[in-house]
XYZ file of C-alpha atoms in Angstrom:
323
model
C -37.817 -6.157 12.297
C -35.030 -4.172 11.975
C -32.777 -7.501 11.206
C -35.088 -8.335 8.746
C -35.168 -5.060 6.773
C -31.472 -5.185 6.656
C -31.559 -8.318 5.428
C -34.045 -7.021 2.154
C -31.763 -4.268 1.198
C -28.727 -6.858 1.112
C -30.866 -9.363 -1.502
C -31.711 -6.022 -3.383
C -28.119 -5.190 -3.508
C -27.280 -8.856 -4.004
C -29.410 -8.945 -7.066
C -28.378 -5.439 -8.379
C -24.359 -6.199 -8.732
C -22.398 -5.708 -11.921
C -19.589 -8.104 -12.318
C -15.979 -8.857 -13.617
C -15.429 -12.020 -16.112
C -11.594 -12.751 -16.221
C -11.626 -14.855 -20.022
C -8.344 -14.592 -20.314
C -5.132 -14.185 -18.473
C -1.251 -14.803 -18.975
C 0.660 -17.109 -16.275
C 2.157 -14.492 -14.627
C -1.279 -13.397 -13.415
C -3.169 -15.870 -11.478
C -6.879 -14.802 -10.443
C -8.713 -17.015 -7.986
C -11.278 -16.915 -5.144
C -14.167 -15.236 -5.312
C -13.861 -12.319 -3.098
C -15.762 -9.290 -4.151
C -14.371 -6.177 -6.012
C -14.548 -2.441 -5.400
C -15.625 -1.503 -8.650
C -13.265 1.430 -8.509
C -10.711 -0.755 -8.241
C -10.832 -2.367 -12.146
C -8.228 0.348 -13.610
C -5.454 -0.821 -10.839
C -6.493 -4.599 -11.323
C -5.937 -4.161 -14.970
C -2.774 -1.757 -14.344
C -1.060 -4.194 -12.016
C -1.411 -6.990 -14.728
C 0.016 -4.921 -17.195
C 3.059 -4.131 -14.384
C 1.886 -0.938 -13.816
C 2.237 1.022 -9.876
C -0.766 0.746 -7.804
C -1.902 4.387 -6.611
C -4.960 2.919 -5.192
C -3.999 0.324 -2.441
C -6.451 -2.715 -1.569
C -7.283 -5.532 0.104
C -8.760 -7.633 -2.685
C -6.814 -10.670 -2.865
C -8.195 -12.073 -5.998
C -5.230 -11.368 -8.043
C -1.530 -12.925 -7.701
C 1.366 -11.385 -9.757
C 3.498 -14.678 -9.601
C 6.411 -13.144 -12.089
C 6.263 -9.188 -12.074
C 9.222 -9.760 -14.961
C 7.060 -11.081 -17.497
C 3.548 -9.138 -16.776
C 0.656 -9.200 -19.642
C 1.381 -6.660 -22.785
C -1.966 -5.932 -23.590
C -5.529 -5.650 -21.585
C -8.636 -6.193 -23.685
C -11.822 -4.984 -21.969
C -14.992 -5.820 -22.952
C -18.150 -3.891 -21.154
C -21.820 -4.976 -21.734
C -23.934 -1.975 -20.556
C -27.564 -2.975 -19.546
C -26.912 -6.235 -18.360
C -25.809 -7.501 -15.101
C -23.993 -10.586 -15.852
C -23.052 -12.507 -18.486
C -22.532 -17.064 -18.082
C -19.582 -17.753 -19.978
C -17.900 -21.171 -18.952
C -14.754 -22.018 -17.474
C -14.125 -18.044 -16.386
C -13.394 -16.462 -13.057
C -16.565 -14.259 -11.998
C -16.093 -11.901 -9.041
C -19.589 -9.514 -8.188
C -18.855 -5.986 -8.019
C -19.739 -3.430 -5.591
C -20.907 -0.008 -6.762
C -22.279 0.394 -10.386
C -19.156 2.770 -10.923
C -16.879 0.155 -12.781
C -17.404 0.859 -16.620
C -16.874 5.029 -16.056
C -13.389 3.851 -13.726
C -12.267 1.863 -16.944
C -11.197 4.913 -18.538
C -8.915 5.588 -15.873
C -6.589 2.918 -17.598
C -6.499 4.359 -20.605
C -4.644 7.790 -19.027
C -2.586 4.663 -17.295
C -1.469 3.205 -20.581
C -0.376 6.860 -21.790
C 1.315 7.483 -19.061
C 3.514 4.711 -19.543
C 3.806 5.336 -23.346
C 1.044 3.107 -24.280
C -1.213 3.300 -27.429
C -4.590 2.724 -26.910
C -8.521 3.274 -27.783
C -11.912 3.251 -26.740
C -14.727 2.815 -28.537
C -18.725 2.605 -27.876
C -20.154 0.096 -30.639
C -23.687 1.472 -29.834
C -22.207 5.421 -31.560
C -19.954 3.678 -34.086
C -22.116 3.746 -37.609
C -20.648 2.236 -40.542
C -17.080 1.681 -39.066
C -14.522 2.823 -36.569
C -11.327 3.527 -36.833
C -8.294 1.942 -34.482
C -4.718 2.032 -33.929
C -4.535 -0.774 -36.496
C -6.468 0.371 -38.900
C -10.589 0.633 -39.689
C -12.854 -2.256 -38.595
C -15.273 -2.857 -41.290
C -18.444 -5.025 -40.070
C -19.732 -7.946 -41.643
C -23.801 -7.632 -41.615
C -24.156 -11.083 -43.510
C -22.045 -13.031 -41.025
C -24.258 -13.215 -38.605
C -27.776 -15.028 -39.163
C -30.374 -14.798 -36.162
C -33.381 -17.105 -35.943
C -35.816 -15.230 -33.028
C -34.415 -11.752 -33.404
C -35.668 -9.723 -36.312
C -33.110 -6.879 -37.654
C -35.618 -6.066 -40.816
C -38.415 -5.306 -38.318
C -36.663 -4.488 -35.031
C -34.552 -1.705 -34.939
C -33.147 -2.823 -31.549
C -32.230 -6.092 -32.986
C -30.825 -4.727 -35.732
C -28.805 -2.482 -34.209
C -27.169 -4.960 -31.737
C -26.166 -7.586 -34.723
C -24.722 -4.623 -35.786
C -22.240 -4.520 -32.752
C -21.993 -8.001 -33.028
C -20.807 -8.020 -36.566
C -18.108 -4.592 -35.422
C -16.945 -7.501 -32.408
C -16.232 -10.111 -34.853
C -14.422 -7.348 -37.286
C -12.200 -6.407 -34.217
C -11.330 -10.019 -33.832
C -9.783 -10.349 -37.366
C -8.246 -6.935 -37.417
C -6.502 -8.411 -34.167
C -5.445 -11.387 -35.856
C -4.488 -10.029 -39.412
C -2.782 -7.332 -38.025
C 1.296 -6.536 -38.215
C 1.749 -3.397 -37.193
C 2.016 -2.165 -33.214
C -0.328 -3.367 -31.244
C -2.568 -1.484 -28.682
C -2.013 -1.788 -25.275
C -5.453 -1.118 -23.910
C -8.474 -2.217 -25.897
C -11.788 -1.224 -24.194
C -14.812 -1.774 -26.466
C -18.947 -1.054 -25.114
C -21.633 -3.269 -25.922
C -24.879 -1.940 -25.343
C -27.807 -4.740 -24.152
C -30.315 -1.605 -23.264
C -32.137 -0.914 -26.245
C -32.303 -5.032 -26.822
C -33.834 -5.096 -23.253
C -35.949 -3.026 -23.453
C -37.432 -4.368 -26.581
C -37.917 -8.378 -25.249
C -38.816 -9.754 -22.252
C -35.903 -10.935 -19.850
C -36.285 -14.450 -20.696
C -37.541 -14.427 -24.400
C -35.611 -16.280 -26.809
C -34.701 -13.678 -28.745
C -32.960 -12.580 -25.844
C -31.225 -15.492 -24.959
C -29.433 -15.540 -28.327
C -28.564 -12.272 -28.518
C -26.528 -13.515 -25.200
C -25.349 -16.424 -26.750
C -23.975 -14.553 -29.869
C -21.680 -12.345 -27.876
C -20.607 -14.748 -25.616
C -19.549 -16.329 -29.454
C -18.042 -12.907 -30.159
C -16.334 -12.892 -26.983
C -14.908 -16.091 -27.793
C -13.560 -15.207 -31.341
C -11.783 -12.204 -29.643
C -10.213 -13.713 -26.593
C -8.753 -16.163 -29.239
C -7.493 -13.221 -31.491
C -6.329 -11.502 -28.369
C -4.682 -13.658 -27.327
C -2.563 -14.770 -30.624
C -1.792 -11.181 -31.104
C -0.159 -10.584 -27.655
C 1.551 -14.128 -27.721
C -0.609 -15.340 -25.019
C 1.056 -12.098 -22.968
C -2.744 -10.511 -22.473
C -5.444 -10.384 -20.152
C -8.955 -10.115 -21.541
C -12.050 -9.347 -19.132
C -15.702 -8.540 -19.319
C -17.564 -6.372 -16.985
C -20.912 -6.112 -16.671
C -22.949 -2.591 -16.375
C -26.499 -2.894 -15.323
C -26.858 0.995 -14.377
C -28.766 2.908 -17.380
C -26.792 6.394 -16.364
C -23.625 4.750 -17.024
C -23.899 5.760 -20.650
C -22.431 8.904 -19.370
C -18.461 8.594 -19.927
C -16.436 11.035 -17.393
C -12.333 10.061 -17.292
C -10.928 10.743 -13.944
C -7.262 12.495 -14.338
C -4.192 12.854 -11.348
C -3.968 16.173 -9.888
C -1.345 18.307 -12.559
C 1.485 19.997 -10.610
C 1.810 23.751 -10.685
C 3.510 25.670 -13.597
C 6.324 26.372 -11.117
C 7.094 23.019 -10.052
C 6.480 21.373 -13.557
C 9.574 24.203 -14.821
C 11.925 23.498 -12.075
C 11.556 20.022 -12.610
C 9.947 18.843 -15.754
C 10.855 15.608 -15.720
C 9.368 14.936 -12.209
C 12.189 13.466 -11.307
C 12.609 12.258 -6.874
C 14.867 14.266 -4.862
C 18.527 13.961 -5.420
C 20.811 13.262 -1.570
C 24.138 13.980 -1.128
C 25.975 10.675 -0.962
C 26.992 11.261 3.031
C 22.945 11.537 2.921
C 23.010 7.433 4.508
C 26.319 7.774 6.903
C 24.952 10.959 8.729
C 21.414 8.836 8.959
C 23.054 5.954 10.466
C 25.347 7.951 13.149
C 22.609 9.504 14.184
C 20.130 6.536 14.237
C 22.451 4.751 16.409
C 23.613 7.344 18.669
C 20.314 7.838 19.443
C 19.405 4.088 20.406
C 22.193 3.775 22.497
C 21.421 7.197 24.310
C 17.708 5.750 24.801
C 19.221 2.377 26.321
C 21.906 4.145 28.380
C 19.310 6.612 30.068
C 16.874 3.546 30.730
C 20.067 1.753 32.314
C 21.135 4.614 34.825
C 17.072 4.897 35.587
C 16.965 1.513 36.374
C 19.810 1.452 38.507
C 19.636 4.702 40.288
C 16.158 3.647 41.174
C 17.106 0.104 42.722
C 19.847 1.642 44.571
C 20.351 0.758 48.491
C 19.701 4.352 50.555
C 21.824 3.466 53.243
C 24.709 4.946 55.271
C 27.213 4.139 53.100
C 25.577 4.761 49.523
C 26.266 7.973 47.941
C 22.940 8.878 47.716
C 23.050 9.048 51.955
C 26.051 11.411 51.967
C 24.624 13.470 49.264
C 21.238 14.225 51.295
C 22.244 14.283 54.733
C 22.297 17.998 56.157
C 24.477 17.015 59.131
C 28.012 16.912 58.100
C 29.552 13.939 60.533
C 33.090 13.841 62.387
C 34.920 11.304 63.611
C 35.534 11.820 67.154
């Protein structure tokens, strides 16, 4: 019984997992396997592509820095809140575990500015008749995009998500058109919600609302990646928690007033340059103390307590004469 109740809450889990879509990556970074991912975990997967230091260490071996000299430039992160996966072909998938993924992606934007990184976020679904970037304002296209089941002239939900579609496909030729610096961190929300809510799981209209952005995806995995010289890595994730709407950015621990004025630059600790010598004189004095004291031990405690050994004449109480 109690094997088999286990065994429900693992399905329900199972079926309940958000997941990580690698489109795009540069040949430094090799992804494989199919381990699964601590969802906490995205902003160091994406920092140690870009050649950014791990805080966070794991065990997830689904990524392999094969040149840490030539790491990506840019990470372009695409998050579809509301849905739980996404089929896009010829992609790594790897399921996620905890629903905690799309609020931990705005850790790496405080990673990018840490390392002097330009970057942006921005939520399609709040974004009204354009956004502005780093490179300049994104200006949608309504009449690009021509639906056959969903209705945007009587379906607000439909409407509104062609409208995210058509900001997507903006992005893409902003990326491509653009000359100026590029963003290191792109993270752009897609919201599926109101469009589930409004169709049934498996109505058409649903289907190609999938099948556009896996489209839109397309278009900007091909801009991102001529924009970055092939030197990106461009991911989906998946959000299938409603509450995730709520953003919250996670921030490292500031150091005290007093520290930060003695040392602003928070620089390491400067040794004297005897600092190794001592280290080694002592190192080694003590190893050969340790080996010498286990010698003597050993043979002291072998020794022969006869007549003649000094350990005889030392203990005996009866001082003998030669007659």
């Amino acid at each position: 019984m109690l094997r088999a109740i286990s065994l429900l809450f693992a399905l329900i889990a199972a079926a309940n997992c958000d997941q990580l879509s690698v489109l795009y990556a540069p040949k430094s970074v090799e992804f494989s396997g199919n381990s699964r991912l601590d969802s906490e975990a995205l902003p160091e997967v994406f920092g140690a592509a870009l050649g950014y230091s791990v805080n966070l260490p794991t065990e997830w071996d689904g990524m392999i820095i094969k040149d840490p000299f030539n790491t990506a430039n840019g990470a372009v992160v695409v998050v579809a809140e509301g849905l739980e996966s996404v089929a896009v072909e010829g992609v790594k998938n790897y399921q996620l575990d905890g629903n905690t993924g799309s609020i931990a992606l705005s850790e790496l934007i405080q990673k990018s500015a840490d390392h002097q990184g330009v970057s942006f976020e921005v939520d399609l679904k709040e974004s009204s008749d354009n956004f502005a970037t780093p490179l300049g304002t994104v200006q949608p296209d309504d009449e690009e995009v021509k639906p056959q089941h969903l209705k945007p002239k009587s379906n607000k939900a439909d409407s509104d998500f062609l409208r995210q579609i058509a900001f997507l496909n903006g992005l893409s030729d902003l990326l491509v058109t653009s000359t100026d610096r590029i963003p290191t961190v792109h993270i752009v929300r897609v919201s599926f919600e109101a469009l589930v809510a409004a169709h049934e799981p498996n109505s058409p209209a649903l289907e190609e609302a999938k099948k556009l952005f896996v489209n839109a995806l397309a278009g900007l995995e091909t801009a991102s990646e001529k924009a970055f010289d092939g030197a990106v890595i461009v991911g989906l994730v998946t959000a299938s928690e409603g509450q995730l709407v709520v953003r919250s950015k996670r921030q490292a621990q500031q150091p005290k007033q007093e520290e930060t004025d003695e040392n602003p630059m928070n620089l390491a600790d400067k040794y004297n340059s005897n600092y190794p010598v001592i280290f080694n004189i002592i190192l080694w004095f003590s190893v050969v103390l340790v080996f010498s004291l286990l010698a003597i031990s050993i043979v002291i405690g072998t020794m022969d307590p006869g007549r003649d050994s000094i350990i005889y004449r030392m203990t005996s109480t009866r001082m003998k004469k030669d007659n």
